[in-house]
Coordinates of N, CA and C in Angstrom, one line a residue:
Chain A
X1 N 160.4 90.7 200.8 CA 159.4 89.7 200.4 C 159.1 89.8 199.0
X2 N 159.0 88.6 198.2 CA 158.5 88.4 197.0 C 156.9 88.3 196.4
X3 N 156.8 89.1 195.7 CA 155.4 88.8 195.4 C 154.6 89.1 194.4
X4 N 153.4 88.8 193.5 CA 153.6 89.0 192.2 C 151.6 89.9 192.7
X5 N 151.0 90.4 191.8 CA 149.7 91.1 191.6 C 149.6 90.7 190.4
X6 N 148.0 90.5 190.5 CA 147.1 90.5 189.0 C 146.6 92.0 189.1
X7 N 146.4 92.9 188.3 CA 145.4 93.7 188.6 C 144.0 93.8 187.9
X8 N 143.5 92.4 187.4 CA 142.1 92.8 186.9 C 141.8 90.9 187.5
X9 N 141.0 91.3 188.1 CA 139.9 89.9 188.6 C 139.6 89.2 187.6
X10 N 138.5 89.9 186.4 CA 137.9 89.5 185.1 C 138.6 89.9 183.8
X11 N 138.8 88.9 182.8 CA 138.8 89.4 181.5 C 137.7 89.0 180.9
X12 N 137.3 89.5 180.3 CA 136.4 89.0 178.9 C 136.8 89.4 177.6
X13 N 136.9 88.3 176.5 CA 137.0 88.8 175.3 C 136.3 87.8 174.9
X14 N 136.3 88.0 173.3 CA 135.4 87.5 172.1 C 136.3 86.2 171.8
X15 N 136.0 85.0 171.3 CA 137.0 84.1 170.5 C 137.1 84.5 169.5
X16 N 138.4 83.9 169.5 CA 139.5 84.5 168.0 C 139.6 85.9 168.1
X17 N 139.6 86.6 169.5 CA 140.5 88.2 169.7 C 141.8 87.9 170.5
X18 N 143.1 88.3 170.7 CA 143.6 88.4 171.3 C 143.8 88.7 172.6
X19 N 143.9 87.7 173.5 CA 144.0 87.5 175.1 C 145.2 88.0 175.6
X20 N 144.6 89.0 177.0 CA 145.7 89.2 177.9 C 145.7 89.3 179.3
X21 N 146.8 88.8 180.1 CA 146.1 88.6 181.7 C 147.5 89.3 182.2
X22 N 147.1 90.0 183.1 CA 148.2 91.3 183.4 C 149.1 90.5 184.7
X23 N 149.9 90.7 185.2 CA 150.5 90.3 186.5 C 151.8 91.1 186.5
X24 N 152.1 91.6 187.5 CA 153.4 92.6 187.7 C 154.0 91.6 189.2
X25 N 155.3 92.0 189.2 CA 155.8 91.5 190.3 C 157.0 92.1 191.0
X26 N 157.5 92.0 192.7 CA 158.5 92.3 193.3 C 158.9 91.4 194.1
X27 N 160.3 91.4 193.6 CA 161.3 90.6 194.2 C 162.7 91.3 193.9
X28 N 163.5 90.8 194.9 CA 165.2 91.3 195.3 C 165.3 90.1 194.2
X29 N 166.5 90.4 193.5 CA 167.7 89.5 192.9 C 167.0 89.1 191.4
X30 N 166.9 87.5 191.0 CA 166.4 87.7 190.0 C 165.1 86.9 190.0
X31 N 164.1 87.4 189.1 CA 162.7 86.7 188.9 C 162.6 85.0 188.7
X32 N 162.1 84.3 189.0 CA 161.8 83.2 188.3 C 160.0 83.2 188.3
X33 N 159.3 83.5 187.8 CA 158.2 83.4 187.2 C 157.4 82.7 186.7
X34 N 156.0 82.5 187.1 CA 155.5 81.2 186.7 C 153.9 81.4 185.9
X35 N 153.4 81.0 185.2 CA 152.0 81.0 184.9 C 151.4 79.6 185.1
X36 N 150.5 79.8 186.0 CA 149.8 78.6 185.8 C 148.0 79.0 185.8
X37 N 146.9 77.6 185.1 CA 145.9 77.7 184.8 C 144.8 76.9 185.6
X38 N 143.7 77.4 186.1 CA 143.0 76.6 187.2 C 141.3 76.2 186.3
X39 N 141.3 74.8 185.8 CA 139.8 74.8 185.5 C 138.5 74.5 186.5
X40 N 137.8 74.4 186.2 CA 137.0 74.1 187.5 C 137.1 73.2 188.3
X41 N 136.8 72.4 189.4 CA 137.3 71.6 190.0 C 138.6 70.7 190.0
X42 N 139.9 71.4 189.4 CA 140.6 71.0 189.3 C 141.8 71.2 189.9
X43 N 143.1 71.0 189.8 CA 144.2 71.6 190.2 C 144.7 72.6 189.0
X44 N 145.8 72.9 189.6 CA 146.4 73.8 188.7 C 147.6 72.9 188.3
X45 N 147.3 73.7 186.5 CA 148.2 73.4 185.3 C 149.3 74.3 184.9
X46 N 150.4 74.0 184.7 CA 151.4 74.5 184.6 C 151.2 75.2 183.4
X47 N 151.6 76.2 182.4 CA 151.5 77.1 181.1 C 153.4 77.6 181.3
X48 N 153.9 77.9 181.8 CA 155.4 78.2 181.1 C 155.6 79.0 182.4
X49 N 157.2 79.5 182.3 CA 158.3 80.0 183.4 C 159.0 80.7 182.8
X50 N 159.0 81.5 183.1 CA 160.5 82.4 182.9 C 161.7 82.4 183.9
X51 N 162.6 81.8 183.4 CA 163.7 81.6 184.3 C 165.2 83.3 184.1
X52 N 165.4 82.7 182.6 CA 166.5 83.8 182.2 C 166.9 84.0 180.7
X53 N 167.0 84.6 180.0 CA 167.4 84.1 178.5 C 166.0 85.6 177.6
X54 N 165.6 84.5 176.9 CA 164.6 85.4 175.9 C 163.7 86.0 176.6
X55 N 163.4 87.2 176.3 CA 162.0 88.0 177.4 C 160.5 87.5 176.6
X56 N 160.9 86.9 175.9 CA 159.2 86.1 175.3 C 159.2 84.3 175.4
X57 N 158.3 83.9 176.3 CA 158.5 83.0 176.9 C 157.3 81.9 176.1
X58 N 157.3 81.0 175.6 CA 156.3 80.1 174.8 C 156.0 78.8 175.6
X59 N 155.0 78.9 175.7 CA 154.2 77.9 176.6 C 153.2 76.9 176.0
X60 N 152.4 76.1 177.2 CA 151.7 75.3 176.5 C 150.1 75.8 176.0
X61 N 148.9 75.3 175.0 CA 148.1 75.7 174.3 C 148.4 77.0 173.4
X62 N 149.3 77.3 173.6 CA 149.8 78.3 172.3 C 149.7 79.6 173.0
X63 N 149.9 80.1 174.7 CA 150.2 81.0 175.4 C 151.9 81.3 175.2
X64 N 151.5 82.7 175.7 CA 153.0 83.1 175.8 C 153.3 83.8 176.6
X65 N 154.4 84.4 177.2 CA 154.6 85.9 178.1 C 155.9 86.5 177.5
X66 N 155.3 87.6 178.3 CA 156.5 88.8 177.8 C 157.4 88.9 179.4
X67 N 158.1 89.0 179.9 CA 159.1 89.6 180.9 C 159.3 91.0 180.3
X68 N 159.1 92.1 181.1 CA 159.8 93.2 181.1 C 160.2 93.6 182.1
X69 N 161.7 93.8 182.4 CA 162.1 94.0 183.4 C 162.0 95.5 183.8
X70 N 162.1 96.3 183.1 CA 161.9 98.0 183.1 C 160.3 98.2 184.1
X71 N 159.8 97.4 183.7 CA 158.2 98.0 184.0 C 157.8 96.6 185.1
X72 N 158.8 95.3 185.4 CA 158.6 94.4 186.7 C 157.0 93.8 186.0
X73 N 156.8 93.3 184.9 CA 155.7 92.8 184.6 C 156.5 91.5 184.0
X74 N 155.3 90.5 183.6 CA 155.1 89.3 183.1 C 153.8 88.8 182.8
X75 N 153.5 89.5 181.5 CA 151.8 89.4 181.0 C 151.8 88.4 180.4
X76 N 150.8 87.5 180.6 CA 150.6 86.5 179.6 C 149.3 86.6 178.4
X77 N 149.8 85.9 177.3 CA 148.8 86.2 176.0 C 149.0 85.1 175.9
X78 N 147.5 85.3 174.1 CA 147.3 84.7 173.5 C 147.0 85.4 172.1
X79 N 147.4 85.2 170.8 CA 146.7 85.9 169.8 C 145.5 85.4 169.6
X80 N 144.8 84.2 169.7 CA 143.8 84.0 169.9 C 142.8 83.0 170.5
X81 N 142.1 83.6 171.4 CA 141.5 83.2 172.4 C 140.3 82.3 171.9
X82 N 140.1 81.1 172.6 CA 139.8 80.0 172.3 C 138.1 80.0 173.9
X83 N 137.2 79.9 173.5 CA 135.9 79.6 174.5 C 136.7 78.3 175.9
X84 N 137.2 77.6 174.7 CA 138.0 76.0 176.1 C 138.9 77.2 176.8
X85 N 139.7 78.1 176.4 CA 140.6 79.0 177.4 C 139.7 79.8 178.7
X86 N 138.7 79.6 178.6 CA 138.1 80.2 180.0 C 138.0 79.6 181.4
X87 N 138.9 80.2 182.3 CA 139.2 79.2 183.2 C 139.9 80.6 184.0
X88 N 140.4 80.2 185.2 CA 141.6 80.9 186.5 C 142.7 80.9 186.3
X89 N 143.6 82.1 186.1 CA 145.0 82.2 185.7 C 145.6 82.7 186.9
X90 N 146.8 81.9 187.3 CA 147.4 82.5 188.5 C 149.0 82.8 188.0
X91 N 149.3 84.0 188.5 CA 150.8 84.3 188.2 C 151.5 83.8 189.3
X92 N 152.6 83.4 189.5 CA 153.6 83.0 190.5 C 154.9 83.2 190.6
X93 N 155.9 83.5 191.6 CA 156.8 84.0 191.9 C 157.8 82.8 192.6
X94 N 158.4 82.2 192.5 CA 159.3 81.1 193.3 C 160.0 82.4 194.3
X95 N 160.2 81.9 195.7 CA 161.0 82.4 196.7 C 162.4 81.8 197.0
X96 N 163.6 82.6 196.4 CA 164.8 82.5 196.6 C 164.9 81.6 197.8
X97 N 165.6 80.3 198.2 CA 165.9 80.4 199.1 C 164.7 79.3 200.1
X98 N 163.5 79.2 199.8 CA 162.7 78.5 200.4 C 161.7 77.8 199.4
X99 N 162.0 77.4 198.2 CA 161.3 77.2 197.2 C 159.8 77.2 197.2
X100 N 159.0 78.0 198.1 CA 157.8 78.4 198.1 C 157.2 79.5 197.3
X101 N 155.8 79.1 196.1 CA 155.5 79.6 195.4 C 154.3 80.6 195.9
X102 N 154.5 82.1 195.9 CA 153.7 82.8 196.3 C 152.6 83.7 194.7
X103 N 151.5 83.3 194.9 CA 150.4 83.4 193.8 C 149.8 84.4 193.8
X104 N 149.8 85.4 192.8 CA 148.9 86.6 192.4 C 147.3 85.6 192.9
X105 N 146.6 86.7 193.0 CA 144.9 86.2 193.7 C 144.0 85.5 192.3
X106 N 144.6 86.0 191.0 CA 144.0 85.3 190.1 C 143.1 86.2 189.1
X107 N 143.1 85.2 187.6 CA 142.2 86.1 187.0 C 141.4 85.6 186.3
X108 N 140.3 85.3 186.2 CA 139.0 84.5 185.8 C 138.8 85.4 184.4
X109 N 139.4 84.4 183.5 CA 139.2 84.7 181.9 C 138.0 84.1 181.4
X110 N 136.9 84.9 180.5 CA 136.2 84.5 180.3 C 136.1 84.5 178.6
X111 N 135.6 84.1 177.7 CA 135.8 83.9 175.9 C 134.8 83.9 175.7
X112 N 133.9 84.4 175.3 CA 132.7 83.7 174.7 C 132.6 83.8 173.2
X113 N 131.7 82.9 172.6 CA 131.7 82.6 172.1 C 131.5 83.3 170.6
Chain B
X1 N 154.4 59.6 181.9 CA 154.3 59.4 183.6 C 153.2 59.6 184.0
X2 N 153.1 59.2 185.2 CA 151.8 59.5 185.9 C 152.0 61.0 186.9
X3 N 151.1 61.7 186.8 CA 151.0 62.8 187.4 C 150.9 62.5 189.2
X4 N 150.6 64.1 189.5 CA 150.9 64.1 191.2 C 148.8 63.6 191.8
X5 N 149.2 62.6 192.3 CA 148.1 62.0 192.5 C 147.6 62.5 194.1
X6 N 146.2 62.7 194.9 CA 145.5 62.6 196.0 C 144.5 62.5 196.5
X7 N 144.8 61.7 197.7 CA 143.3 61.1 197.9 C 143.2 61.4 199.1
X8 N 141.7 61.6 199.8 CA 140.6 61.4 198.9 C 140.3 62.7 197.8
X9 N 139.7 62.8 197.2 CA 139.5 64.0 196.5 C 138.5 64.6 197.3
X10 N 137.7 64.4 197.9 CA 136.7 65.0 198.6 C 136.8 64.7 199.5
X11 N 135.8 65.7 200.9 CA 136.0 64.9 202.7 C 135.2 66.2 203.2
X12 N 134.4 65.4 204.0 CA 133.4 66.4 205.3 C 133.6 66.0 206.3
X13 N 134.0 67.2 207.1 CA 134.3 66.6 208.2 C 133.4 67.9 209.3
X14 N 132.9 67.7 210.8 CA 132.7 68.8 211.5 C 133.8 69.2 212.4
X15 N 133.2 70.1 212.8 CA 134.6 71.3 213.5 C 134.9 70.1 214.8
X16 N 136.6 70.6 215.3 CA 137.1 69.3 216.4 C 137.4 68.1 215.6
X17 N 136.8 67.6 214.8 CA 137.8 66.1 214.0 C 139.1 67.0 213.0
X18 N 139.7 65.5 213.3 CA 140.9 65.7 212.6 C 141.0 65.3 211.2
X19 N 142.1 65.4 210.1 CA 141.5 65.0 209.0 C 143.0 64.5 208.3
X20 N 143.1 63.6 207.7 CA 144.3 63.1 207.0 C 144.3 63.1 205.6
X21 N 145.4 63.6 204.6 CA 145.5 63.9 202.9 C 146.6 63.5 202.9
X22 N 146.2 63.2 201.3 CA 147.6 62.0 201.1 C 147.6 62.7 199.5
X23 N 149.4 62.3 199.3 CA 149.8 63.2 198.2 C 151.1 62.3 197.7
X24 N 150.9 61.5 196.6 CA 151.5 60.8 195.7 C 152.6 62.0 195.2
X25 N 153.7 61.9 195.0 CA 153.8 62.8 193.8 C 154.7 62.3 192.4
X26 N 154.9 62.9 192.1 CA 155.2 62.3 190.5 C 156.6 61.6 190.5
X27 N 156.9 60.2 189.8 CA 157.9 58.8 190.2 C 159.2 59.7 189.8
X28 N 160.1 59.9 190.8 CA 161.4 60.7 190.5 C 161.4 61.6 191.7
X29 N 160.0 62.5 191.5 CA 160.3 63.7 192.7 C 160.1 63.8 194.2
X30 N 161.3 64.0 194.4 CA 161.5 64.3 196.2 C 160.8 65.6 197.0
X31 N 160.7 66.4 195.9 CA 160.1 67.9 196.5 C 158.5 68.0 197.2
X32 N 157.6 68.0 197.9 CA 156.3 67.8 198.0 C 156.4 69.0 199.0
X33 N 155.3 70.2 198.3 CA 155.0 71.0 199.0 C 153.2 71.3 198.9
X34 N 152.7 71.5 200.0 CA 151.0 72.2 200.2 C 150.8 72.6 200.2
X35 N 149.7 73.4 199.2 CA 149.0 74.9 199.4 C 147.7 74.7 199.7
X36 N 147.2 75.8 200.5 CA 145.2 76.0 200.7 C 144.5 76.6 200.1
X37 N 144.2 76.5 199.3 CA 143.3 77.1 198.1 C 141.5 77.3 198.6
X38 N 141.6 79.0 199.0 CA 140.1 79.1 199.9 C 139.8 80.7 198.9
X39 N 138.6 80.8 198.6 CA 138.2 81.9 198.2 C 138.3 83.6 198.7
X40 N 138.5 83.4 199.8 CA 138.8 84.8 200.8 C 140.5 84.8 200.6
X41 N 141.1 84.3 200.6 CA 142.8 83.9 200.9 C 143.5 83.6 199.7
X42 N 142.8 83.1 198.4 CA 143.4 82.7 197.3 C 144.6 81.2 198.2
X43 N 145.4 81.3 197.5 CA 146.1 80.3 197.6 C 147.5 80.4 198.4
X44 N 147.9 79.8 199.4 CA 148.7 80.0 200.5 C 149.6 78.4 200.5
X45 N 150.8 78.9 201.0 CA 151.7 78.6 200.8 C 151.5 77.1 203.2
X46 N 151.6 76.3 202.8 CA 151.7 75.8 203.7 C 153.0 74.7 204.3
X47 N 153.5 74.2 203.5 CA 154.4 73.9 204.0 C 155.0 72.5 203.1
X48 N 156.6 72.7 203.0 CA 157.1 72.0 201.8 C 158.6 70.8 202.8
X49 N 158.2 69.4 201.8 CA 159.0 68.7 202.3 C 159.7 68.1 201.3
X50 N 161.4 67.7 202.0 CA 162.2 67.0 200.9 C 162.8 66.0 201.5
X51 N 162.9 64.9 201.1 CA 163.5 63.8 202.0 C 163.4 63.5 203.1
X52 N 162.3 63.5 203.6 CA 161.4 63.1 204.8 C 161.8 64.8 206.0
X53 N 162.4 65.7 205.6 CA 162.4 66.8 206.3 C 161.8 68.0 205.7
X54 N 160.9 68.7 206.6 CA 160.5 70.1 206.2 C 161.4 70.9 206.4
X55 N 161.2 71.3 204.7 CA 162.2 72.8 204.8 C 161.7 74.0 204.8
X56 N 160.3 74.0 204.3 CA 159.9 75.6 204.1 C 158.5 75.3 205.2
X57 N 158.3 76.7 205.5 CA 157.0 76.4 206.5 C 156.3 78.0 206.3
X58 N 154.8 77.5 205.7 CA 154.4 79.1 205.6 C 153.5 79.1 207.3
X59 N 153.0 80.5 207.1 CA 152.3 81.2 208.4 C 151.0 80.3 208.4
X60 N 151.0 79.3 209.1 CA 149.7 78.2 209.6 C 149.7 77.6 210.9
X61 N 148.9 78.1 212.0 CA 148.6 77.5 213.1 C 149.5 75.8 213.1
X62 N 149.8 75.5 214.4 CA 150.0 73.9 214.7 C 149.2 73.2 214.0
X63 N 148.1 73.8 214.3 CA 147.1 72.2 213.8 C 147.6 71.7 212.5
X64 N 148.1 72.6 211.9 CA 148.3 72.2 210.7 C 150.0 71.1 210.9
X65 N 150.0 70.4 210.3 CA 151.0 69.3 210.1 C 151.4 68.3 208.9
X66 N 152.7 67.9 208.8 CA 152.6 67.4 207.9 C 153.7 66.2 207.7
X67 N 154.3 65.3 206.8 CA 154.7 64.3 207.3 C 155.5 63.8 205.7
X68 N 156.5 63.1 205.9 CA 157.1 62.7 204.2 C 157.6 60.9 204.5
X69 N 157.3 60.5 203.6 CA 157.6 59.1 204.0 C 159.0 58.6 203.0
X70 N 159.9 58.2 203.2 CA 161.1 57.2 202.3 C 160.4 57.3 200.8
X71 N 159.2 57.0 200.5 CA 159.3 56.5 199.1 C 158.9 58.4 198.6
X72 N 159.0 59.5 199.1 CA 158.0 60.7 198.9 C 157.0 60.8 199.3
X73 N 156.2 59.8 198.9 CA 154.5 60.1 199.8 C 154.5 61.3 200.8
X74 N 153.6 62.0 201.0 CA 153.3 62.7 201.3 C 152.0 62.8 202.3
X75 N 152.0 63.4 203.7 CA 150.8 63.3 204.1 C 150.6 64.7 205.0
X76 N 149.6 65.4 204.9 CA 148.8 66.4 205.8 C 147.8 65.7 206.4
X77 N 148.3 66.6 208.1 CA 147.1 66.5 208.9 C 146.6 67.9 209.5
X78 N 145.5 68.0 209.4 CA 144.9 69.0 210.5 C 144.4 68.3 211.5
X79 N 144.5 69.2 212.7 CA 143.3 68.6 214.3 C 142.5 69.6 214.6
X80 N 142.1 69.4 215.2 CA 140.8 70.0 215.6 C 140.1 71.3 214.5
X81 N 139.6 70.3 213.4 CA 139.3 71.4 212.6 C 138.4 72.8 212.9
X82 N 138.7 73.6 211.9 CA 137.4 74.8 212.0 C 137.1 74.9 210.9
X83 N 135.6 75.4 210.7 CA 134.4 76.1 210.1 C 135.9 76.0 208.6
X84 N 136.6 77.2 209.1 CA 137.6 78.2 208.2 C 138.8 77.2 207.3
X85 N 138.6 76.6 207.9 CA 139.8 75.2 207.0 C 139.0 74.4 205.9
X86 N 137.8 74.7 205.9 CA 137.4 74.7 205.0 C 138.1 74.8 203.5
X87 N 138.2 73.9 202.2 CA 139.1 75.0 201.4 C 139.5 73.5 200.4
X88 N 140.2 73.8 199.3 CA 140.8 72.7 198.1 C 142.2 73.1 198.4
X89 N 142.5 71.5 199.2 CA 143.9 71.9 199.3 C 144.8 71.1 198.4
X90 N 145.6 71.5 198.2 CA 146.6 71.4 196.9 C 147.9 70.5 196.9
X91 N 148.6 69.8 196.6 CA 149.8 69.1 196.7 C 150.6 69.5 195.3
X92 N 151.7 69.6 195.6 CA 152.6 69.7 194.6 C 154.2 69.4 194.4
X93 N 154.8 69.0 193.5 CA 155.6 68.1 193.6 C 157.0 68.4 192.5
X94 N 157.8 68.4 193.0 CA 159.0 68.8 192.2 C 160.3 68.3 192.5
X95 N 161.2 68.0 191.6 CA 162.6 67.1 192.2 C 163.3 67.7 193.4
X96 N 162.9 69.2 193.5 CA 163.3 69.7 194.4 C 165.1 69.7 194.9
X97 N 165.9 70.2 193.7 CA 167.5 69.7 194.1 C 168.0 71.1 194.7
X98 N 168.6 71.0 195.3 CA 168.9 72.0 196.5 C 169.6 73.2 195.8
X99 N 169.1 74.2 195.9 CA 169.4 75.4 195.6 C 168.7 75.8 194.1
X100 N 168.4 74.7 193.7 CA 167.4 74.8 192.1 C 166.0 75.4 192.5
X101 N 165.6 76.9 192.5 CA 164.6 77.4 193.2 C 163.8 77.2 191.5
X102 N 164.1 77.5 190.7 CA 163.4 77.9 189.9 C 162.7 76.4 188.8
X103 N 162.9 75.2 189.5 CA 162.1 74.1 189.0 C 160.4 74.6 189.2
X104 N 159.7 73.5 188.1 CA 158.6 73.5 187.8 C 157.8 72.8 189.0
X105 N 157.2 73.5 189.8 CA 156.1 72.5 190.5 C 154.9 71.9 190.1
X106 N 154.3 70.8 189.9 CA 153.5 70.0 189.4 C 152.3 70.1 190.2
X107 N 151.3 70.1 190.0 CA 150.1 69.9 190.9 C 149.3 68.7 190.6
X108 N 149.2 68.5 192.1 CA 147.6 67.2 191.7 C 146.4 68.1 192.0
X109 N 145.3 66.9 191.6 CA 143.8 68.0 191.5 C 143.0 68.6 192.7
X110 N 144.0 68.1 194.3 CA 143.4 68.5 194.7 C 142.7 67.7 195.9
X111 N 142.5 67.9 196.9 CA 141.5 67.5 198.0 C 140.5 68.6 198.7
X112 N 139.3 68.5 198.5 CA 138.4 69.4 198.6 C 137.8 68.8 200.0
X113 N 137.8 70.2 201.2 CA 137.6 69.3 202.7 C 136.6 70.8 202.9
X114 N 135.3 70.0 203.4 CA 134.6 70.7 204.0 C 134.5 70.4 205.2
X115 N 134.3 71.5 206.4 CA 134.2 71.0 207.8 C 132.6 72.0 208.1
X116 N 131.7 70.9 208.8 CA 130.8 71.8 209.0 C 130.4 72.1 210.3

């Protein structure tokens, strides 16, 4: 079975410090990888994929992730965190084979001001 | 383009009625799959349709159901609701071409169903 973990519920940092939202993941064969962003009453927004190629992946609002395959992570940043970036980050895993996306529980970033 | 659209966005319903969601998705894509987005459960995988047949099916009682029409449209139903179905359920939408696992799924904002 595929499946990805956040391991921190909350972040908090300051604007204009550098943002990071942890997510590790397991799966047989190869990763496809997903970040996506939940504001409040809303659906979720796509931010970037890691399919295959470069292990630094550039996304939308000026996020990014790293793939490392040695340590099965896919952390996503920011160099600098913006107050509008506070919102629910979900990591996601595509399932080989049934194209069902299975979502880390989430991680409620918070910026202040 | 226009994004993956659903209506209604909101709905109360009490326990025993049934409830119908409707799920546009974005002009091209065949892929339409649903998730349940509940606070205790985070977000679960319910069940994905392509060309009017379901291909993936997550762990969800009968009641849960769901339906693809010719143009894509998309529609969920639950019956006899509970308390627990409560929850913002999700639609999402992708070209979905066969064996392409790693396409982008799109999301609409969502239908928020309370059963009381």
């Amino acid at each position: 079975a595929q499946s990805v973990a956040q391991p921190e519920d909350q972040v908090n940092v300051a604007e204009g410090n550098p943002l990071t939202v942890k997510c590790t993941y397991s799966v047989s064969g190869n990763p496809y990888l997903f970040w996506y962003v939940q504001y409040p009453n809303r659906g979720l927004q796509f931010l970037l994929k890691y399919i295959t190629g470069d292990n630094l992946v550039k996304g939308s609002y000026g996020f990014e992730a790293e793939f490392n395959k040695s340590q099965t992570s896919f952390h996503l940043k920011k160099p600098s965190a913006l107050v509008s970036d506070s919102a629910l980050y979900f990591c996601a895993v595509i399932s080989l084979g049934d194209y069902k996306l299975s979502f880390g529980a989430g991680t409620t970033v918070t910026v202040r001001a | 383009k226009a994004g993956v659209t659903q209506t209604p966005r909101y709905l109360i319903k009490t326990r025993g009625q049934q409830v119908t969601l409707s799920c546009s998705p974005i002009s091209g894509h065949r892929s339409v799959s649903w998730y349940q987005q509940t606070p205790g459960q985070g977000l679960q995988f319910l069940f994905e349709y392509f060309s009017e047949t379901q291909r993936n099916k997550g762990n969800f009682p009968g009641r849960f159901s769901g339906r693809q029409f010719s143009n894509s449209r998309s529609e969920m139903n639950v019956s006899t609701l509970e308390l627990g179905d409560s929850a913002l359920y999700l639609c999402a939408s992708s070209s979905g071409l066969a064996g392409v696992y790693q396409e982008t799924q799109y999301f609409g904002p969502g239908t928020r169903l309370l059963v009381l």
